[in-house]
Coordinates of C-alpha atoms in Angstrom, one line a residue:
Chain A
X1 CA 0.3 4.0 27.5
X2 CA 3.6 5.4 28.7
X3 CA 6.5 3.7 27.1
X4 CA 10.2 3.4 28.0
X5 CA 12.2 2.6 24.9
X6 CA 15.5 0.9 25.3
X7 CA 17.6 1.1 22.2
X8 CA 17.9 4.0 19.8
X9 CA 18.8 2.2 16.6
X10 CA 16.4 2.1 13.6
X11 CA 13.7 0.3 15.5
X12 CA 13.8 2.3 18.8
X13 CA 13.9 5.5 16.9
X14 CA 10.9 4.6 14.8
X15 CA 9.0 3.6 18.0
X16 CA 9.8 7.0 19.4
X17 CA 8.7 8.8 16.3
X18 CA 5.4 6.9 15.8
X19 CA 4.3 6.2 19.4
X20 CA 2.3 9.5 19.5
X21 CA 0.4 8.6 16.3
X22 CA -0.8 5.5 18.1
X23 CA -1.8 7.4 21.2
X24 CA 1.0 6.5 23.4
X25 CA 3.6 8.6 25.3
X26 CA 7.3 8.0 25.3
X27 CA 8.5 8.8 28.8
X28 CA 12.0 7.5 28.6
X29 CA 14.6 6.6 25.8
X30 CA 18.0 5.0 26.4
X31 CA 20.8 3.9 24.2
X32 CA 23.9 2.1 25.4
X33 CA 25.5 5.2 26.9
X34 CA 22.7 7.6 27.8
X35 CA 19.1 8.2 28.6
X36 CA 16.4 10.9 28.5
X37 CA 13.7 10.6 31.0
X38 CA 10.5 12.8 31.0
X39 CA 10.2 15.1 34.0
X40 CA 13.5 13.9 35.5
X41 CA 17.1 14.5 34.9
X42 CA 18.2 14.7 31.3
X43 CA 14.7 14.9 30.0
X44 CA 13.7 17.2 27.2
X45 CA 10.0 17.9 27.4
X46 CA 7.1 18.2 29.8
X47 CA 6.7 16.2 32.9
X48 CA 4.5 13.7 31.0
X49 CA 6.3 12.9 27.9
X50 CA 9.5 13.4 26.1
X51 CA 10.0 15.7 23.1
X52 CA 10.5 12.9 20.6
X53 CA 12.0 15.2 17.9
X54 CA 14.5 16.8 20.3
X55 CA 15.7 13.4 21.6
X56 CA 16.3 12.1 18.2
X57 CA 17.9 15.2 16.9
X58 CA 20.3 15.1 19.8
X59 CA 21.0 11.5 19.0
X60 CA 21.8 12.5 15.4
X61 CA 24.1 15.4 16.3
X62 CA 25.7 14.3 19.5
X63 CA 25.3 10.5 19.6
X64 CA 23.5 10.5 22.9
X65 CA 19.8 10.7 23.7
X66 CA 20.0 12.7 26.9
X67 CA 22.1 13.5 30.0
X68 CA 20.8 10.7 32.2
X69 CA 22.3 7.2 32.7
X70 CA 20.8 4.2 30.8
X71 CA 19.7 2.7 34.1
X72 CA 17.5 5.8 34.7
X73 CA 15.2 4.7 31.9
X74 CA 14.4 1.5 33.7
X75 CA 13.6 3.4 36.8
X76 CA 11.2 5.7 35.1
X77 CA 7.5 5.7 35.5
X78 CA 6.4 3.7 32.5
X79 CA 3.6 1.2 31.7
X80 CA 5.4 -0.8 29.0
X81 CA 9.1 -1.4 28.4
X82 CA 10.1 -1.6 24.7
X83 CA 13.2 -3.7 24.5
X84 CA 14.9 -2.7 21.2
X85 CA 18.5 -3.2 22.1
X86 CA 20.7 -5.3 19.8
X87 CA 20.1 -9.1 19.8
X88 CA 22.5 -11.0 21.9
X89 CA 23.0 -14.8 22.2
X90 CA 23.3 -17.3 25.0
X91 CA 22.5 -15.4 28.2
X92 CA 20.8 -12.7 26.0
X93 CA 22.2 -10.0 28.3
X94 CA 21.7 -7.1 28.8
X95 CA 18.4 -7.4 27.1
X96 CA 17.2 -10.2 29.4
X97 CA 18.1 -8.2 32.5
X98 CA 16.1 -5.3 31.2
X99 CA 13.0 -7.5 30.7
X100 CA 13.6 -9.0 34.2
X101 CA 13.7 -5.5 35.8
X102 CA 10.5 -4.5 34.1
X103 CA 8.6 -7.7 35.0
X104 CA 9.8 -7.6 38.6
X105 CA 8.3 -4.2 38.8
X106 CA 5.0 -5.6 37.4
X107 CA 5.4 -3.7 34.1
X108 CA 4.6 -5.0 30.6
X109 CA 7.4 -5.8 28.2
X110 CA 7.3 -5.6 24.3
X111 CA 10.4 -7.0 22.6
X112 CA 11.9 -6.3 19.3
X113 CA 15.2 -7.9 20.6
X114 CA 15.2 -11.6 19.7
X115 CA 17.7 -12.7 22.3
X116 CA 15.6 -13.3 25.3
X117 CA 12.7 -14.9 23.4
X118 CA 15.0 -17.2 21.4
X119 CA 17.7 -18.1 23.9
X120 CA 15.8 -17.9 27.3
X121 CA 12.1 -18.5 26.5
X122 CA 11.4 -20.5 29.6
X123 CA 13.1 -18.0 31.9
X124 CA 11.2 -15.1 30.3
X125 CA 7.9 -16.9 30.6
X126 CA 8.6 -17.8 34.2
X127 CA 9.3 -14.1 35.0
X128 CA 6.1 -13.2 33.3
X129 CA 4.0 -15.7 35.2
X130 CA 5.3 -14.3 38.5
X131 CA 4.6 -10.7 37.3
X132 CA 1.5 -8.6 36.8
X133 CA 3.1 -7.7 33.5
X134 CA 2.7 -9.3 30.1
X135 CA 5.3 -10.2 27.5
X136 CA 4.7 -9.7 23.8
X137 CA 7.2 -10.1 21.0
X138 CA 5.5 -9.8 17.5
X139 CA 8.4 -7.5 16.4
X140 CA 11.0 -10.3 16.8
X141 CA 9.8 -12.3 13.9
X142 CA 9.3 -10.9 10.3
X143 CA 8.9 -7.3 11.1
X144 CA 5.5 -6.0 10.0
X145 CA 4.2 -9.5 9.2
X146 CA 1.7 -10.5 12.0
X147 CA 3.2 -13.9 12.4
X148 CA 3.0 -14.4 16.2
X149 CA -0.4 -12.8 16.7
X150 CA -1.9 -14.8 13.9
X151 CA -0.6 -18.1 15.4
X152 CA -1.9 -16.8 18.8
X153 CA -5.3 -16.1 17.4
X154 CA -5.5 -19.5 15.6
X155 CA -4.5 -21.2 18.8
X156 CA -0.9 -22.5 18.7
X157 CA -2.0 -26.0 19.3
X158 CA -3.9 -26.0 16.0
X159 CA -0.9 -24.8 14.1
X160 CA 1.2 -27.6 12.6
X161 CA 4.2 -25.7 11.2
X162 CA 5.4 -22.2 10.4
X163 CA 7.9 -21.7 7.7
X164 CA 9.2 -18.9 5.4
X165 CA 11.7 -16.5 4.1
X166 CA 12.7 -14.7 7.3
X167 CA 15.8 -12.8 6.4
X168 CA 15.7 -10.0 3.8
X169 CA 19.4 -9.7 3.4
X170 CA 19.9 -13.4 2.4
X171 CA 16.8 -13.3 0.2
X172 CA 18.0 -10.1 -1.6
X173 CA 21.3 -11.8 -2.3
X174 CA 19.7 -15.0 -3.7
X175 CA 17.1 -12.9 -5.7
X176 CA 19.9 -10.9 -7.3
X177 CA 22.1 -13.9 -8.0
X178 CA 19.2 -15.6 -9.8
X179 CA 18.1 -12.5 -11.7
X180 CA 21.5 -11.4 -12.8
X181 CA 23.4 -14.6 -13.0
X182 CA 26.0 -13.0 -10.7
X183 CA 28.1 -14.8 -8.1
X184 CA 27.6 -14.6 -4.4
X185 CA 30.5 -12.3 -3.5
X186 CA 29.6 -9.8 -6.1
X187 CA 26.0 -9.6 -5.1
X188 CA 26.9 -9.5 -1.4
X189 CA 29.2 -6.5 -2.1
X190 CA 26.3 -4.8 -3.9
X191 CA 24.0 -5.5 -1.0
X192 CA 26.5 -3.9 1.4
X193 CA 26.8 -0.9 -0.8
X194 CA 23.0 -0.6 -0.6
X195 CA 22.9 -1.0 3.1
X196 CA 20.9 -4.2 2.7
X197 CA 23.8 -6.2 4.2
X198 CA 26.1 -5.2 7.0
X199 CA 29.9 -4.9 6.9
X200 CA 29.9 -8.2 8.8
X201 CA 27.0 -9.9 7.1
X202 CA 27.4 -13.4 8.8
X203 CA 24.4 -13.1 11.1
X204 CA 22.3 -12.8 7.9
X205 CA 24.0 -14.9 5.4
X206 CA 24.9 -17.8 7.7
X207 CA 21.2 -18.1 8.6
X208 CA 21.5 -17.2 12.3
X209 CA 19.0 -14.4 12.2
X210 CA 16.5 -16.7 10.4
X211 CA 17.2 -19.4 12.8
X212 CA 16.5 -17.2 15.8
X213 CA 13.2 -16.3 14.4
X214 CA 12.3 -20.0 13.8
X215 CA 13.3 -20.8 17.3
X216 CA 11.0 -18.1 18.5
X217 CA 8.2 -19.5 16.3
X218 CA 8.9 -23.1 17.6
X219 CA 8.6 -21.8 21.2
X220 CA 5.3 -20.3 20.3
X221 CA 4.0 -23.5 18.9
X222 CA 5.1 -25.5 22.0
X223 CA 4.4 -22.9 24.6
X224 CA 8.0 -23.3 25.6
X225 CA 7.6 -27.1 26.5
X226 CA 9.8 -28.2 25.1
X227 CA 11.9 -25.1 25.0
X228 CA 13.9 -24.3 21.9
X229 CA 17.1 -22.2 21.7
X230 CA 19.5 -21.5 18.9
X231 CA 21.5 -24.5 19.7
X232 CA 18.6 -26.7 18.8
X233 CA 18.4 -25.5 15.3
X234 CA 19.9 -27.1 12.3
X235 CA 21.2 -24.1 10.3
X236 CA 22.8 -23.8 6.9
X237 CA 23.3 -20.4 5.3
X238 CA 23.7 -19.2 1.7
X239 CA 27.5 -18.8 1.4
X240 CA 27.9 -22.0 -0.4
X241 CA 25.0 -21.6 -3.0
X242 CA 26.7 -21.5 -6.3
X243 CA 25.3 -19.3 -9.2
X244 CA 25.2 -22.6 -11.2
X245 CA 22.6 -24.0 -8.8
X246 CA 20.3 -21.1 -9.4
X247 CA 20.7 -21.5 -13.2
X248 CA 19.9 -25.2 -13.1
X249 CA 16.9 -24.5 -10.9
X250 CA 15.7 -21.9 -13.3
X251 CA 15.7 -24.5 -16.2
X252 CA 13.2 -26.4 -14.1
X253 CA 11.0 -23.4 -13.2
X254 CA 12.5 -23.3 -9.7
X255 CA 14.8 -21.1 -7.7
X256 CA 16.6 -21.1 -4.4
X257 CA 15.5 -19.4 -1.2
X258 CA 16.8 -19.5 2.3
X259 CA 13.8 -21.2 4.1
X260 CA 13.4 -21.5 7.7
X261 CA 10.8 -24.0 9.3
X262 CA 9.6 -24.5 12.7
X263 CA 7.4 -27.3 14.1
X264 CA 6.8 -28.5 17.6
X265 CA 9.7 -30.9 17.1
X266 CA 12.3 -29.3 14.9
X267 CA 13.8 -26.0 13.7
X268 CA 15.6 -26.0 10.4
X269 CA 17.1 -23.3 8.2
X270 CA 18.7 -23.9 4.9
X271 CA 18.7 -23.1 1.2
X272 CA 15.8 -24.9 -0.6
X273 CA 14.5 -25.3 -4.1
X274 CA 11.1 -23.7 -4.5
X275 CA 8.8 -23.1 -7.4
X276 CA 9.9 -20.0 -9.2
X277 CA 6.5 -18.4 -9.2
X278 CA 5.3 -19.9 -6.0
X279 CA 4.4 -18.2 -2.8
X280 CA 7.7 -18.8 -1.1
X281 CA 9.7 -17.3 -3.9
X282 CA 9.3 -13.7 -2.5
X283 CA 11.8 -11.3 -4.0
X284 CA 14.3 -8.8 -2.8
X285 CA 14.2 -8.0 0.9
X286 CA 10.5 -9.1 1.3
X287 CA 9.7 -11.9 3.8
X288 CA 6.9 -14.5 3.9
X289 CA 5.5 -16.5 6.7
X290 CA 3.6 -19.6 5.8
X291 CA 1.4 -21.2 8.5
X292 CA -0.1 -24.7 8.3
X293 CA -3.1 -25.0 10.4
X294 CA -5.2 -28.0 11.4
X295 CA -8.7 -26.5 10.6
X296 CA -8.0 -23.8 8.0
X297 CA -5.3 -25.1 5.7
X298 CA -2.4 -23.0 4.8
X299 CA -2.1 -19.2 5.3
X300 CA 0.6 -17.1 3.6
X301 CA 1.6 -13.7 4.9
X302 CA 4.1 -11.7 3.0
X303 CA 5.4 -8.2 3.5
X304 CA 8.3 -6.2 4.7
X305 CA 10.2 -8.2 7.3
X306 CA 12.6 -5.5 8.6
X307 CA 13.1 -1.8 8.8
X308 CA 12.7 0.9 11.5
X309 CA 9.1 1.9 10.8
X310 CA 8.0 -1.6 9.8
X311 CA 9.2 -3.2 13.0
X312 CA 8.0 -0.3 15.0
X313 CA 4.4 -1.0 13.7
X314 CA 4.7 -4.5 15.1
X315 CA 5.9 -3.1 18.5
X316 CA 3.0 -0.6 18.6
X317 CA 0.5 -3.3 17.6
X318 CA 1.7 -5.3 20.6
X319 CA 1.4 -2.3 22.8
X320 CA -2.2 -2.0 21.6
X321 CA -2.8 -5.6 22.4
X322 CA -1.6 -5.0 26.0
X323 CA -4.4 -2.7 26.8
Chain B
X1 CA -16.5 -18.6 27.5
X2 CA -20.1 -19.8 27.1
X3 CA -21.4 -19.5 23.6
X4 CA -24.8 -19.3 22.0
X5 CA -24.6 -20.2 18.4
X6 CA -27.3 -18.9 16.1
X7 CA -27.2 -20.7 12.7
X8 CA -26.6 -24.4 12.0
X9 CA -25.2 -24.1 8.6
X10 CA -21.6 -24.9 7.8
X11 CA -20.2 -22.2 9.9
X12 CA -22.4 -22.7 12.9
X13 CA -21.9 -26.5 12.9
X14 CA -18.1 -26.0 12.8
X15 CA -18.2 -23.6 15.7
X16 CA -20.2 -26.1 17.7
X17 CA -17.8 -28.9 16.7
X18 CA -14.5 -26.9 17.5
X19 CA -15.5 -24.7 20.4
X20 CA -14.4 -27.3 23.0
X21 CA -11.0 -27.6 21.4
X22 CA -10.5 -23.8 22.1
X23 CA -11.6 -24.2 25.7
X24 CA -15.2 -22.8 25.2
X25 CA -18.6 -24.2 26.0
X26 CA -21.6 -24.2 23.7
X27 CA -24.7 -23.5 25.9
X28 CA -27.2 -23.0 23.1
X29 CA -27.6 -23.7 19.4
X30 CA -30.5 -22.5 17.1
X31 CA -31.4 -22.9 13.6
X32 CA -34.3 -21.2 11.9
X33 CA -36.9 -23.5 13.4
X34 CA -35.5 -24.9 16.6
X35 CA -33.1 -24.6 19.5
X36 CA -31.1 -26.7 22.0
X37 CA -30.3 -25.1 25.2
X38 CA -28.1 -26.6 28.0
X39 CA -29.8 -27.3 31.2
X40 CA -33.0 -26.1 29.9
X41 CA -35.9 -27.4 27.7
X42 CA -34.8 -29.2 24.5
X43 CA -31.2 -29.4 25.7
X44 CA -29.1 -32.6 25.3
X45 CA -26.3 -32.6 27.7
X46 CA -25.3 -31.4 31.2
X47 CA -26.5 -28.3 32.9
X48 CA -23.3 -26.6 31.7
X49 CA -22.9 -27.3 28.1
X50 CA -24.6 -29.1 25.2
X51 CA -23.6 -32.4 23.8
X52 CA -22.3 -31.1 20.5
X53 CA -22.3 -34.3 18.6
X54 CA -25.8 -35.1 19.8
X55 CA -27.1 -31.8 18.6
X56 CA -25.4 -32.1 15.2
X57 CA -26.5 -35.6 14.7
X58 CA -30.1 -34.6 15.3
X59 CA -29.8 -31.8 12.9
X60 CA -28.5 -34.3 10.2
X61 CA -31.2 -36.9 10.9
X62 CA -34.2 -34.8 11.8
X63 CA -33.4 -31.3 10.5
X64 CA -33.7 -29.7 13.9
X65 CA -31.2 -29.1 16.6
X66 CA -33.5 -29.5 19.5
X67 CA -37.0 -29.2 21.0
X68 CA -36.8 -25.5 22.1
X69 CA -37.9 -22.5 20.1
X70 CA -35.2 -20.4 18.5
X71 CA -35.8 -17.5 20.8
X72 CA -34.9 -19.7 23.7
X73 CA -31.3 -19.6 22.6
X74 CA -31.2 -15.8 22.9
X75 CA -32.5 -16.1 26.4
X76 CA -29.9 -18.6 27.5
X77 CA -27.1 -17.9 29.9
X78 CA -24.2 -17.2 27.5
X79 CA -21.2 -14.9 27.5
X80 CA -20.9 -14.4 23.7
X81 CA -23.5 -14.7 20.9
X82 CA -22.1 -16.2 17.6
X83 CA -24.3 -14.8 14.8
X84 CA -23.9 -17.2 12.0
X85 CA -27.4 -17.0 10.4
X86 CA -27.6 -16.3 6.6
X87 CA -26.5 -12.9 5.4
X88 CA -29.5 -10.6 4.7
X89 CA -29.4 -7.1 3.2
X90 CA -31.0 -3.8 3.8
X91 CA -32.3 -4.1 7.4
X92 CA -30.1 -7.1 7.9
X93 CA -32.9 -8.9 9.9
X94 CA -33.2 -11.1 11.7
X95 CA -29.5 -11.1 12.3
X96 CA -29.4 -7.5 13.4
X97 CA -32.1 -8.1 15.8
X98 CA -30.2 -11.0 17.3
X99 CA -27.1 -8.7 17.9
X100 CA -29.4 -6.1 19.4
X101 CA -30.9 -8.5 21.9
X102 CA -27.4 -9.7 23.0
X103 CA -26.0 -6.3 23.2
X104 CA -28.9 -4.9 25.2
X105 CA -28.3 -7.8 27.6
X106 CA -24.6 -6.6 27.8
X107 CA -23.4 -9.8 26.1
X108 CA -20.6 -9.9 23.5
X109 CA -21.4 -10.6 19.8
X110 CA -19.2 -12.4 17.3
X111 CA -20.5 -12.3 13.8
X112 CA -20.0 -14.5 10.7
X113 CA -23.1 -12.9 9.2
X114 CA -22.1 -10.0 7.0
X115 CA -25.5 -8.3 6.9
X116 CA -25.4 -6.2 10.1
X117 CA -21.8 -5.2 9.7
X118 CA -22.1 -4.2 6.0
X119 CA -25.6 -2.7 6.0
X120 CA -26.1 -1.2 9.5
X121 CA -22.5 -0.6 10.7
X122 CA -23.3 2.6 12.5
X123 CA -26.4 1.2 14.2
X124 CA -24.4 -1.9 15.3
X125 CA -21.6 0.3 16.8
X126 CA -24.1 2.5 18.5
X127 CA -25.6 -0.5 20.2
X128 CA -22.1 -1.7 21.1
X129 CA -21.2 1.8 22.7
X130 CA -24.4 1.6 24.9
X131 CA -23.6 -1.9 25.9
X132 CA -21.0 -3.7 28.2
X133 CA -20.6 -6.1 25.3
X134 CA -18.2 -6.0 22.5
X135 CA -18.8 -6.8 18.8
X136 CA -16.2 -8.6 16.6
X137 CA -16.5 -9.7 13.0
X138 CA -13.3 -11.3 11.6
X139 CA -15.3 -14.1 10.2
X140 CA -17.3 -11.8 7.9
X141 CA -14.4 -11.1 5.6
X142 CA -12.1 -13.7 4.0
X143 CA -12.8 -16.7 6.3
X144 CA -9.6 -17.8 7.9
X145 CA -7.5 -14.9 6.7
X146 CA -7.0 -12.5 9.7
X147 CA -7.9 -9.3 7.7
X148 CA -9.9 -7.3 10.3
X149 CA -7.6 -8.1 13.2
X150 CA -4.5 -7.2 11.2
X151 CA -6.0 -3.8 10.2
X152 CA -7.0 -3.4 13.8
X153 CA -3.5 -4.1 15.0
X154 CA -1.8 -1.8 12.5
X155 CA -4.3 0.9 13.4
X156 CA -7.0 1.6 10.8
X157 CA -5.9 5.2 10.4
X158 CA -2.5 4.0 9.1
X159 CA -4.1 1.7 6.5
X160 CA -4.6 3.4 3.1
X161 CA -6.4 0.6 1.3
X162 CA -7.4 -3.0 1.5
X163 CA -8.1 -5.0 -1.6
X164 CA -8.1 -8.5 -2.9
X165 CA -9.8 -11.7 -4.1
X166 CA -12.6 -12.1 -1.6
X167 CA -15.0 -14.6 -3.3
X168 CA -13.8 -18.1 -3.9
X169 CA -16.6 -19.1 -6.2
X170 CA -16.0 -16.3 -8.7
X171 CA -12.2 -16.9 -8.4
X172 CA -12.7 -20.6 -9.1
X173 CA -14.6 -19.9 -12.2
X174 CA -12.1 -17.4 -13.6
X175 CA -9.2 -19.8 -12.7
X176 CA -10.9 -22.6 -14.6
X177 CA -11.8 -20.5 -17.5
X178 CA -8.2 -19.4 -17.9
X179 CA -6.7 -22.7 -17.3
X180 CA -9.0 -24.7 -19.6
X181 CA -10.0 -22.1 -22.1
X182 CA -13.7 -23.0 -21.3
X183 CA -16.6 -20.6 -21.4
X184 CA -18.3 -19.1 -18.4
X185 CA -21.5 -21.1 -18.5
X186 CA -19.6 -24.4 -18.7
X187 CA -17.3 -23.7 -15.8
X188 CA -20.1 -22.4 -13.7
X189 CA -21.9 -25.7 -14.2
X190 CA -18.8 -27.5 -13.2
X191 CA -18.5 -25.3 -10.1
X192 CA -22.1 -26.1 -9.2
X193 CA -21.5 -29.8 -9.6
X194 CA -18.5 -29.5 -7.2
X195 CA -20.5 -27.6 -4.6
X196 CA -18.3 -24.6 -5.2
X197 CA -21.2 -22.6 -6.6
X198 CA -24.8 -22.6 -5.5
X199 CA -27.8 -23.4 -7.5
X200 CA -28.4 -19.6 -7.6
X201 CA -24.9 -18.4 -7.9
X202 CA -25.7 -14.7 -8.4
X203 CA -24.6 -13.6 -4.9
X204 CA -21.1 -14.9 -5.8
X205 CA -20.8 -14.3 -9.5
X206 CA -22.4 -10.8 -9.5
X207 CA -19.9 -9.6 -7.0
X208 CA -22.4 -9.0 -4.3
X209 CA -20.6 -11.1 -1.7
X210 CA -17.2 -9.5 -2.4
X211 CA -18.8 -6.1 -2.3
X212 CA -20.3 -6.8 1.2
X213 CA -16.8 -7.8 2.4
X214 CA -15.3 -4.6 0.9
X215 CA -18.0 -2.5 2.5
X216 CA -17.1 -4.0 5.8
X217 CA -13.4 -3.3 5.2
X218 CA -14.2 0.3 4.3
X219 CA -16.2 0.6 7.5
X220 CA -13.2 -0.7 9.5
X221 CA -11.0 1.9 7.7
X222 CA -13.3 4.8 8.5
X223 CA -14.5 3.6 11.9
X224 CA -18.0 4.1 10.3
X225 CA -17.6 7.7 9.7
X226 CA -18.5 8.0 6.9
X227 CA -20.6 4.7 7.0
X228 CA -20.6 2.4 4.0
X229 CA -23.3 0.0 2.9
X230 CA -23.8 -2.1 -0.1
X231 CA -25.6 0.7 -2.0
X232 CA -22.3 2.7 -1.8
X233 CA -20.4 0.1 -3.7
X234 CA -19.6 0.1 -7.4
X235 CA -20.0 -3.5 -8.3
X236 CA -19.4 -5.5 -11.5
X237 CA -19.4 -9.3 -11.5
X238 CA -17.9 -11.9 -13.8
X239 CA -20.9 -12.9 -15.9
X240 CA -19.7 -10.8 -18.8
X241 CA -16.0 -11.8 -18.8
X242 CA -15.5 -13.7 -22.1
X243 CA -13.0 -16.5 -22.5
X244 CA -11.3 -14.4 -25.2
X245 CA -10.4 -11.8 -22.6
X246 CA -8.6 -14.4 -20.6
X247 CA -6.7 -15.6 -23.7
X248 CA -5.7 -12.2 -24.7
X249 CA -4.6 -11.5 -21.1
X250 CA -2.5 -14.6 -21.1
X251 CA -0.6 -13.6 -24.1
X252 CA 0.6 -10.6 -22.1
X253 CA 1.5 -12.6 -19.0
X254 CA -1.7 -11.5 -17.2
X255 CA -5.0 -13.0 -16.2
X256 CA -8.4 -11.7 -14.9
X257 CA -9.5 -11.8 -11.3
X258 CA -12.6 -10.4 -9.5
X259 CA -10.9 -7.8 -7.3
X260 CA -12.5 -5.8 -4.5
X261 CA -11.0 -2.7 -3.1
X262 CA -11.9 -0.6 -0.1
X263 CA -10.4 2.8 0.8
X264 CA -11.8 5.4 3.1
X265 CA -13.5 7.0 0.2
X266 CA -14.7 4.2 -2.1
X267 CA -15.7 0.6 -2.4
X268 CA -15.2 -1.0 -5.9
X269 CA -15.6 -4.6 -7.1
X270 CA -14.9 -5.7 -10.7
X271 CA -12.9 -7.9 -12.9
X272 CA -9.4 -6.6 -13.3
X273 CA -6.3 -7.6 -15.3
X274 CA -3.6 -8.7 -12.9
X275 CA 0.0 -10.2 -13.5
X276 CA -0.5 -13.9 -14.1
X277 CA 2.2 -14.8 -11.5
X278 CA 1.5 -11.9 -9.2
X279 CA 0.2 -12.1 -5.7
X280 CA -3.3 -11.2 -6.6
X281 CA -3.7 -14.1 -9.0
X282 CA -4.6 -16.7 -6.4
X283 CA -6.1 -19.8 -7.8
X284 CA -9.1 -21.9 -7.3
X285 CA -11.2 -21.0 -4.2
X286 CA -8.4 -19.3 -2.4
X287 CA -8.7 -15.7 -1.3
X288 CA -6.1 -13.0 -0.7
X289 CA -6.3 -9.7 1.2
X290 CA -3.7 -7.0 0.4
X291 CA -3.3 -4.3 2.8
X292 CA -1.4 -1.0 2.0
X293 CA -0.1 0.6 5.1
X294 CA 1.4 4.0 5.8
X295 CA 4.5 2.8 7.8
X296 CA 5.1 -0.8 6.7
X297 CA 4.3 -0.9 3.0
X298 CA 2.2 -3.6 1.5
X299 CA 1.0 -6.8 3.3
X300 CA -0.4 -9.8 1.5
X301 CA -2.4 -12.5 3.3
X302 CA -3.7 -15.4 1.3
X303 CA -5.4 -18.5 2.5
X304 CA -8.9 -20.2 2.5
X305 CA -11.6 -17.6 2.4
X306 CA -14.5 -19.8 3.1
X307 CA -15.7 -23.1 4.6
X308 CA -17.1 -24.3 7.8
X309 CA -13.9 -25.1 9.7
X310 CA -12.1 -22.2 8.2
X311 CA -14.6 -19.6 9.1
X312 CA -15.1 -21.1 12.5
X313 CA -11.4 -20.6 13.3
X314 CA -12.0 -16.9 12.6
X315 CA -15.0 -16.9 14.9
X316 CA -13.1 -18.7 17.6
X317 CA -10.1 -16.3 17.2
X318 CA -12.6 -13.5 17.8
X319 CA -14.0 -15.1 20.9
X320 CA -10.3 -15.5 22.2
X321 CA -9.8 -11.8 21.6
X322 CA -12.9 -11.0 23.7
X323 CA -11.4 -12.4 26.8

C-alpha cells in the first residue's frame, strides 16, 4: 500500500524507515512545517515512492522533510494516511482534520495519535461510516502490544474489562522508587536524564497519557455508545506517591503501579497496590494490558509500550489488516 | 458466516454453543459416527441453521448429533469448515481429508485440529493456494492466546523466535510438584482425578502436544519453507523430572517448566530452569507464549491455553478474520 505519513517524530520516522520491509511504499511525509511528496514538488525519489533515507537525513540536518507544504501530503496519491502528529486534546486538531480529509477522500486512516480516538471517537466513526475508508488505531494504546486487535478478535461484547500499566514513564519512576528507596523527585530527574521522561513530564506522571489510552479502550468496548472522552475519566497520577508507601507495600509482598482500567461503564487511572511478583507489576518502561473475557478468562499481554520502532510495528500491523 | 463443525468434543461443542453470539450460523455438525445438517436429512432446526441446543442435548443423551452420516456435513452448504476432530499424526487423517474436501470446494477452513498444520503444512498450504478458500489455525496453538495472529500481524519475517509453556497438563503437574514437594506419579494421579490429565497422559507429559504446537509456530515463522513436522522436533517430556530437581531449583529462586521453543531453524521442547517469579513460570494449567521480535523486543502473552470455550473463542476469532 502507498502511505502518506503525517508526523516526523519518533513514530513517523520509524514508519518511514520500516514501511519498505513490510512491502509498503511511503509516497508522502510531512512534519509541522514541510512535506516531501513522491513524484511531485519537494519529493526526493522516484515517481512511485520517496527515498526514505534521504527524507530522514534532511530532517536530521535541516529540520525539514522536504520543500513542499504540509498540506501537499494530504493531497498526494496515497492509500492509507498514517496520522502520527502529536496528540492534542479537546477538538483533537489538527489531527482530527487530517483524518477527516483522508476519509472524505475515501482513504484509509491508521492512527498513532490518540487525540481523535480518545476525544472525538463518535465523530471519527461517523466519518468512517460515510467513507469507503477504514480507521484503525492499534498504535494509540500500548505500542507494540496488540491490545485493540485482540479485543476486536475476541469480540468487544465478550470483553468485560481491560486494564494495565499503560505509561512507561510513570512505571519507570515507580519501579526505581521501589527498587532504590529513592524519592519521586530524584527518580524523575533520573528519568529525564535518561530521556524516559520529558522536560515537562506532566502528561505522563499525572496519568493523562494512561487515561487517554483507557478512554480509547472503553470506546472499543462500547463501540462508542456510550462515547468516552478524557473528561469522563477519573484520573490520579503518581506525584503524591511517597517512598514510604512503597516500603510499606514491600513488607507485605506488594508494590505500587499506576494502573488504568476501562470497562463499558467507567475509566479510572490511579496508583494501586499490586502483588510484587504478580503479572501487573511489570518493571521499567514495560507495559501490560490485561483483558478479562467472558468465555476465555483473563489474558495478559506485556511488552514494550512505546518507542519509535515499537509503535511503528503497530502502525504497520494495522496497515496489513487494511488489505 | 455459515459454519460446518466437524468434531463434537469440547471444542466442537463450544463452537456450536457460541457461534450465534458471534453472529454466525451452524449449518452442520458431525462427530465420528453421525451428523446433523440444517434443512436436510437428520437436521433439527430451520432450513437456515441448526438448533444448537437440540443437537448438543442429543449428543449428551444418545451419543450422536443427528441421523445423517458424517460425510453429509462436508456436503452441506457452508462458508467455513471448522475442523475440530481429534489430532492425528503422520498423514493427519481423517482431518487432512476434511480440509482437502473443503478447499477443493473453494470453502474456508478453520482448524483446531493440530494434525494437518503440524504434519502436512506444505500440503495444506498448497491446497489453499489452489483454492478460493483460506486456511486459519489460531486455535491449534495455546487456546485463547492470540499467538498466530500476533505473529501474523507483526510479520513472521520480523519474529526471531516464539517460545513458551504450551501444555497445561504438564505445567499443572510441575506446578503442583514444586508447590507441594510431591512426586511426579502422585501429582499425575491428582491431575487425572481432576480431569486435567487424561487416562493416557503421554501426549501431554511426553511433550508431544507442546511439540506439535511449536512445529506449527515454526511453520508460521518460515512460511513452510523449510517445512517442519513432528519428526523435526527435539522433544523431552516431564516424566523424568525428579522432585529433588524442583527443590534444588527453588533454593536458587528458580523452578522447572516444560518450555517449547520454535525458531526458523529448530523446534525444541524440554524441561528448563526458569526464574521462579519470571514471566515463563506461569502456574497451573495456564499457558504463555513469548515472542521475540526484531523491531519491538519481547512480547509475552499468557492466558488459558485449553478448554472448550477458550479454544472456541480462537476458532471464532479466525472466522471473524475470514470475512
